Amino acid sequence: MQHGKYRFIVGFLVVPLAMYTIFVIWPFIQSIYYSFTDWTGLSPDFKMVGFGNYSRLLDDDTFWKSLQHSVLLALLLPVVVLGLALFFSFMLNVGGRRRKGAAIAGVQGSGFYKIVYFFPQVLSIAIVALLFQFAYNPNSGLINSALDGVGLGSVQPEWLGDPDLALWCVMAVLVWSQVGFFVVLFSAGMASIPKDFYEAALLDGASRVTTFFRITLPLLWDTVQSGWVYMGILALGAESFAVVQIITVGPGGPDGSTSVLTLLVYQKAFRDGQAGYATTIGVALLIVTLIFSAVVMRLGRRERLEF
Amino acid sequence: MGSTSAQHTNEGLGRRDVIKRSAAIGLITVPTMGFLASCASSDSGTDKKVEKGKTSAQNPLGVNETAPLDFVLFDGGFGTEYAKDSVALFEKAYPKAKVKFSSTQKIQSELSPRFNGGTPPDLIDNSGAEQMDMGVLVGKKQLTDLTPLLDAPSIDDPAKKVRDTLRPGIVEMGQYDGDPVWIMNYAYTVYGVWYSQTALDKLDAEYPQDWDAMLALCAKAKKKNIAGWTYAGKYPYYIPFSLYPFIGKIGGREVLDAIDNLEPNAWKNPAVKSAFEAYYELFKKGYILKGTPGIDHIQSQTAWTEGKALFIPNGSWVENEAAKTTPKDFQMKVAAPSSLDSSDKLPFGTIWAGGGEPFIVPAKAANPQGGMEQLRVMLSEAASKNFTTKVKSLSAFNGGTDGLTLSTAMQSGVDALKLAGDNVLNPRLQDWYVALQKEKIGTGVLGELMAGRITPAEAVKKAQGFADEAAKDTSIKHYKHQ
């Protein structure tokens, strides 16, 4: 019965594995190869430059600034987004006052809130960024007008025009656009936690806070951990690029204050005609992403709870 | 956005940018780095040049009359109609040639694989947010020298060479290194200080010809709650459109040339500091529209057309771009920068003007003669007039505005060029060193200076630092004024 098992498995896996190799692994290898060349992206001839691009990377102030911003985003965004999402989804699913018949329930109107939270997720990130670009307009934008409206006419920041605020503005957009997804994800996770646990806790007189930390969070840990990695990669990758590219000064400024690695890859490849150097930055980004995932997986490792 | 496109690389989200950006997002994530890679590896490198035709008086470039022509146009604010009209003229002259005309907004992502594969089109309008870096194309010998075109007789007057029918600076702008002319800029842009005659009339003022008058006018406007200046705060590399000719006017053409040549201490010329100080004073006295550092080109232009500010540094595309928000009685005009004082090296009227909408013929094009001939057709008086009528911009063809009714903006551009005479400056930083101009000098120095976060002295130091870095950077090709 056992013999031929591997042949059987391999037979099924060979096609997907080949596809994965061609479309995922091979481009990675190619990119690493091109990071050792002076390829411009605009002409077929290039030559090997050894570690030239890498030593240039180490001297590139813009790179270090971008790296710093990317790492900051990867560390901070998951905390804020997942924290908010956990809070919201707990309130939507478990946190309500007890009503007749149900041991646990969400707050009043939770069905409606779920839709509202998810709403940003159906908009493309480009549209979200555009909306916020208008909101951040210091003269006629929503935010400053609102400040004006509540009597704070003297507080009129330049938002994206201010190097101290610009990166936080970008983060706020990312938080706004991502929280909804995780609310839905965690809600689904919470729905699979047996109600008896909560009932037992309630009988013992546990408060909402206790219920959350003693029951919900531990049982949701796997989901939180995947969410953490996912959010970190979003923060390092496409989403942060889109927002920075669309709304910030320059883009990448003012004075480089919002530059991130993905933006730098784009600028080097498509603005400066330095595709080889761009792939070098791409490799650096790859390394950062891998380190991030490894660290999160390691730190987040816990005993699996069965239920 | 039209001719501006050369200046618009990577900036705010114009109408055409949304799609491009979302595509770029997809391209840029780590796994798709391979996209970049796959472009390079498709090199076939075969040379499939068509045979050259016989030269004659009608066909001075020797176009092969049966060879197909592949023409890719950037579809920006100027649209595609003007080019299609010219293609029709070409087809009339060469009925047996099949012209494959296409237009796109994503020049680089569509064309770089063709460059890498050795099968580029015969004529390209290399413009827009995804413009391919000209310095790199020239450096990697990807372009055809357009000198035969320039030396060919013009369509209208066989006694005149095409070269002699062009506006000042056009030929020079197509050169990077030595004599070859790599680029033919088809549009002609007047850069400077843009204003509304109506707004000035309301303040009972003339356009200020010197800086004291400028400050006095701004003070007057401020009393009526109107800001003196605004600019595209999110893209501070618009500031040079009036600042660079101002510097050149104060210190002479050599100052700007030295800056373009990345000479040591070029930015330390006293003219630069005086100009910086003058502009900084606008900030210090509160003559700059509040919130300007946080708004983009469209928002600043809108604030300007709404009458919230008097002056804006811009180029002649602004008429088309701001048309939607411009009131009927706005009377848009452009002027050369005001004099700083009487010791300025160049007279009032000194202005920045130069080509836009750069057309190139790739070195590996199958039918380079066809590409050049198409350009020759476009540079005829009829095609140029058609362009000016349709897109409200001057073309590289000198003249051709007689008998046309020009808007106040275009008329003021023509007048400004007349007033300037030979004093037309053409700083090259923005096409030679895009990253230096936009990211470093633009947002890093001028944006910070105008927002009041650094002083003029610091700005000079910072600019010099960036220029020195660029001069030392061996990964970029360096150019010099001839």
Coordinates of C-alpha atoms in Angstrom, one line a residue, chain A residues 10-296:
Chain A
V10 CA 5.1 13.8 -7.0
G11 CA 2.9 13.1 -10.0
F12 CA 0.4 15.5 -8.7
L13 CA 2.8 18.1 -7.6
V14 CA 5.0 18.3 -10.6
V15 CA 2.9 20.7 -12.6
P16 CA 2.3 23.2 -9.8
L17 CA 5.9 23.0 -8.7
A18 CA 7.1 23.7 -12.2
M19 CA 4.8 26.7 -12.4
Y20 CA 6.0 27.9 -9.1
T21 CA 9.6 27.5 -10.1
I22 CA 9.1 29.3 -13.4
F23 CA 6.9 32.2 -12.2
V24 CA 8.1 32.7 -8.6
I25 CA 11.5 31.2 -8.0
W26 CA 13.1 31.9 -11.3
P27 CA 12.3 35.6 -11.3
F28 CA 13.9 35.8 -7.9
I29 CA 17.0 34.3 -9.1
Q30 CA 17.0 36.5 -12.2
S31 CA 16.6 39.6 -10.1
I32 CA 19.5 38.6 -7.9
Y33 CA 21.5 38.1 -11.1
Y34 CA 20.6 41.5 -12.4
S35 CA 21.5 43.2 -9.2
F36 CA 25.1 42.4 -10.1
T37 CA 24.8 44.3 -13.4
D38 CA 24.7 47.9 -14.5
W39 CA 21.6 47.2 -16.6
T40 CA 19.6 50.4 -17.4
G41 CA 16.3 48.8 -18.3
L42 CA 16.4 50.7 -21.6
S43 CA 19.0 48.9 -23.5
P44 CA 19.9 45.2 -23.9
D45 CA 23.6 45.6 -23.2
F46 CA 24.9 45.6 -19.7
K47 CA 27.9 44.3 -17.9
M48 CA 28.6 42.6 -14.6
V49 CA 29.7 45.1 -11.9
G50 CA 30.2 42.6 -9.1
F51 CA 29.2 44.0 -5.8
G52 CA 29.3 47.6 -7.2
N53 CA 25.6 48.1 -6.7
Y54 CA 25.7 46.8 -3.2
S55 CA 28.6 49.0 -2.1
R56 CA 26.7 51.9 -3.7
L57 CA 23.7 50.9 -1.7
L58 CA 25.6 51.2 1.6
D59 CA 26.6 54.8 0.8
D60 CA 23.2 55.8 -0.4
D61 CA 21.6 58.1 2.2
T62 CA 18.2 57.9 0.5
F63 CA 18.3 54.1 0.8
W64 CA 19.0 54.2 4.5
K65 CA 16.3 56.8 5.0
S66 CA 13.9 54.6 3.0
L67 CA 14.9 51.5 4.9
Q68 CA 14.3 53.2 8.2
H69 CA 10.8 54.3 7.1
S70 CA 10.0 50.9 5.7
V71 CA 11.0 49.2 8.9
L72 CA 9.1 51.7 11.0
L73 CA 6.0 51.0 8.9
A74 CA 6.5 47.2 9.2
L75 CA 6.9 47.4 13.0
L76 CA 4.2 50.0 13.8
L77 CA 1.4 49.4 11.3
P78 CA 0.7 45.8 12.3
V79 CA 0.5 46.8 16.0
V80 CA -2.0 49.6 15.3
V81 CA -4.0 47.9 12.7
L82 CA -4.3 44.5 14.4
G83 CA -4.9 46.2 17.8
L84 CA -7.8 48.3 16.4
A85 CA -9.1 45.3 14.5
L86 CA -9.1 43.1 17.5
F87 CA -10.8 45.7 19.6
F88 CA -13.5 46.3 16.9
S89 CA -14.2 42.7 16.2
F90 CA -14.4 41.8 19.9
M91 CA -16.9 44.6 20.4
L92 CA -18.8 43.5 17.3
N93 CA -19.0 39.8 18.3
V94 CA -18.6 39.4 22.0
G95 CA -18.4 42.7 23.6
G96 CA -22.1 43.6 23.7
R97 CA -24.3 43.8 26.8
R98 CA -26.1 40.6 27.4
R99 CA -29.5 40.5 25.9
K100 CA -32.3 38.0 26.4
G101 CA -31.6 34.6 24.9
A102 CA -28.0 35.0 23.8
A103 CA -25.1 34.5 26.1
I104 CA -22.7 36.5 23.9
A105 CA -23.5 39.1 21.3
G106 CA -22.0 42.2 19.7
V107 CA -22.8 45.8 20.5
Q108 CA -26.0 47.3 19.1
G109 CA -26.0 47.7 15.4
S110 CA -22.9 45.4 14.9
G111 CA -24.1 44.1 11.6
F112 CA -24.1 47.7 10.2
Y113 CA -20.7 48.5 11.7
K114 CA -19.2 45.4 10.1
I115 CA -20.2 46.7 6.7
V116 CA -18.9 50.1 7.5
Y117 CA -15.5 48.8 8.6
F118 CA -15.2 46.7 5.5
F119 CA -16.1 49.5 3.2
P120 CA -12.5 50.8 2.6
Q121 CA -11.5 47.4 1.6
V122 CA -13.7 47.5 -1.6
L123 CA -12.0 50.6 -2.7
S124 CA -8.7 50.3 -4.6
I125 CA -5.8 51.7 -2.7
A126 CA -5.3 54.2 -5.4
I127 CA -8.7 55.6 -4.8
V128 CA -8.2 55.6 -1.1
A129 CA -5.0 57.5 -1.5
L130 CA -6.7 60.0 -3.8
L131 CA -9.5 60.6 -1.3
F132 CA -7.0 61.3 1.4
Q133 CA -5.0 63.6 -0.8
F134 CA -8.0 65.8 -1.0
A135 CA -8.7 65.5 2.7
Y136 CA -5.1 66.5 3.5
N137 CA -5.3 69.6 1.4
P138 CA -4.3 72.3 3.9
N139 CA -6.6 75.0 2.4
S140 CA -9.8 73.3 1.4
G141 CA -9.3 69.8 2.7
L142 CA -11.7 67.9 4.9
I143 CA -9.4 67.7 7.9
N144 CA -8.4 71.4 8.2
S145 CA -11.9 72.5 7.4
A146 CA -13.1 70.2 10.2
L147 CA -10.5 71.7 12.6
D148 CA -11.7 75.1 11.6
G149 CA -15.3 74.1 12.1
V150 CA -14.7 73.1 15.7
G151 CA -13.0 76.3 16.5
L152 CA -9.4 75.2 15.9
G153 CA -8.9 77.7 13.1
S154 CA -5.4 78.4 14.5
V155 CA -4.3 74.8 14.2
Q156 CA -4.0 74.3 10.4
P157 CA -1.1 71.9 9.8
E158 CA 0.3 71.5 6.3
W159 CA 0.0 67.7 6.7
L160 CA 1.8 66.2 3.7
G161 CA 3.8 69.4 3.3
D162 CA 5.3 69.0 6.8
P163 CA 8.3 66.7 7.2
D164 CA 7.3 65.9 10.8
L165 CA 3.8 64.9 9.9
A166 CA 4.0 63.4 6.4
L167 CA 4.9 59.9 7.3
W168 CA 2.2 59.8 9.9
C169 CA -0.3 61.0 7.4
V170 CA 0.7 58.1 5.2
M171 CA 0.3 55.6 8.1
A172 CA -3.1 56.9 8.9
V173 CA -4.3 56.2 5.4
L174 CA -2.9 52.7 5.5
V175 CA -4.6 52.1 8.9
W176 CA -7.9 53.4 7.6
S177 CA -7.8 51.2 4.5
Q178 CA -6.6 48.0 6.2
V179 CA -8.5 47.7 9.5
G180 CA -11.7 46.6 7.9
F181 CA -10.1 43.5 6.4
F182 CA -8.8 42.3 9.7
V183 CA -12.1 43.1 11.5
V184 CA -13.7 40.6 9.1
L185 CA -10.9 38.1 9.5
F186 CA -11.0 38.2 13.3
S187 CA -14.7 38.1 13.3
A188 CA -14.6 34.9 11.4
G189 CA -12.0 33.5 13.8
M190 CA -14.1 34.5 16.8
A191 CA -17.2 32.9 15.3
S192 CA -15.4 29.6 15.5
I193 CA -14.7 29.8 19.2
P194 CA -17.2 27.7 21.1
K195 CA -19.8 29.7 22.9
D196 CA -19.6 27.5 26.0
F197 CA -16.2 29.0 26.8
Y198 CA -17.7 32.5 27.0
E199 CA -20.8 31.2 28.9
A200 CA -18.5 29.6 31.5
A201 CA -16.5 32.7 31.8
L202 CA -19.6 34.8 32.2
L203 CA -21.0 32.5 34.9
D204 CA -17.8 33.0 36.8
G205 CA -18.4 36.7 36.5
A206 CA -15.5 37.6 34.2
S207 CA -15.4 41.1 32.8
R208 CA -15.2 41.9 29.1
V209 CA -11.5 42.7 29.4
T210 CA -10.8 39.4 31.1
T211 CA -12.8 37.5 28.6
F212 CA -10.8 39.1 25.8
F213 CA -7.4 38.4 27.2
R214 CA -8.2 35.0 28.7
I215 CA -10.3 33.5 26.0
T216 CA -10.6 35.4 22.7
L217 CA -7.0 36.4 22.2
P218 CA -5.4 33.0 23.0
L219 CA -7.8 31.1 20.8
L220 CA -7.4 33.6 18.0
W221 CA -3.6 33.6 18.2
D222 CA -2.9 31.8 14.9
T223 CA -5.1 34.2 13.0
V224 CA -3.4 37.1 14.7
Q225 CA 0.0 35.8 13.8
S226 CA -0.8 35.3 10.1
G227 CA -2.4 38.7 10.1
W228 CA 0.7 40.1 11.6
V229 CA 2.9 38.8 8.8
Y230 CA 0.4 39.7 6.2
M231 CA 0.1 43.3 7.5
G232 CA 3.9 43.6 7.8
I233 CA 4.4 42.6 4.2
L234 CA 1.7 45.1 3.1
A235 CA 3.5 47.8 5.0
L236 CA 6.8 46.9 3.3
G237 CA 5.3 46.4 -0.1
A238 CA 2.6 47.5 -2.4
E239 CA 0.2 49.4 -0.2
S240 CA 2.8 51.7 1.2
F241 CA 4.3 52.3 -2.2
A242 CA 0.9 53.3 -3.6
V243 CA 0.1 55.7 -0.9
V244 CA 3.5 57.3 -0.8
Q245 CA 3.7 57.6 -4.6
I246 CA 0.2 59.1 -5.0
I247 CA -0.1 61.5 -2.2
T248 CA 3.3 62.6 -0.9
V249 CA 5.4 65.5 -1.8
G250 CA 7.9 64.8 -4.5
P251 CA 6.9 61.9 -4.1
G252 CA 8.9 60.6 -1.2
G253 CA 9.1 63.9 0.7
P254 CA 9.1 66.6 1.9
D255 CA 12.8 66.2 2.1
G256 CA 12.7 62.5 1.8
S257 CA 10.5 62.1 4.9
T258 CA 8.2 59.6 3.4
S259 CA 10.5 57.7 1.1
V260 CA 10.1 53.9 1.3
L261 CA 12.0 51.0 -0.3
T262 CA 9.4 50.2 -2.8
L263 CA 9.2 53.8 -4.0
L264 CA 13.0 53.8 -4.3
V265 CA 12.9 50.6 -6.5
Y266 CA 10.3 52.3 -8.7
Q267 CA 12.2 55.6 -9.0
K268 CA 15.5 54.0 -9.8
A269 CA 14.0 51.6 -12.4
F270 CA 11.4 53.9 -14.0
R271 CA 12.7 57.4 -13.4
D272 CA 16.4 57.1 -13.4
G273 CA 16.9 54.2 -15.9
Q274 CA 18.9 52.2 -13.3
A275 CA 17.1 48.9 -13.4
G276 CA 20.2 47.0 -12.1
Y277 CA 20.5 49.2 -9.0
A278 CA 16.7 48.9 -8.6
T279 CA 16.9 45.2 -8.4
T280 CA 19.6 45.6 -5.8
I281 CA 17.3 47.6 -3.7
G282 CA 14.7 44.9 -4.4
V283 CA 17.0 42.3 -3.0
A284 CA 17.5 44.4 0.1
L285 CA 13.7 44.6 0.4
L286 CA 13.5 40.8 0.0
I287 CA 15.9 40.3 2.8
V288 CA 14.1 42.8 5.1
T289 CA 10.8 41.0 4.4
L290 CA 12.3 37.6 5.1
I291 CA 13.8 38.8 8.4
F292 CA 10.5 40.3 9.3
S293 CA 8.6 37.1 8.7
A294 CA 11.1 35.0 10.5
V295 CA 11.1 37.2 13.5
V296 CA 7.4 37.3 13.7

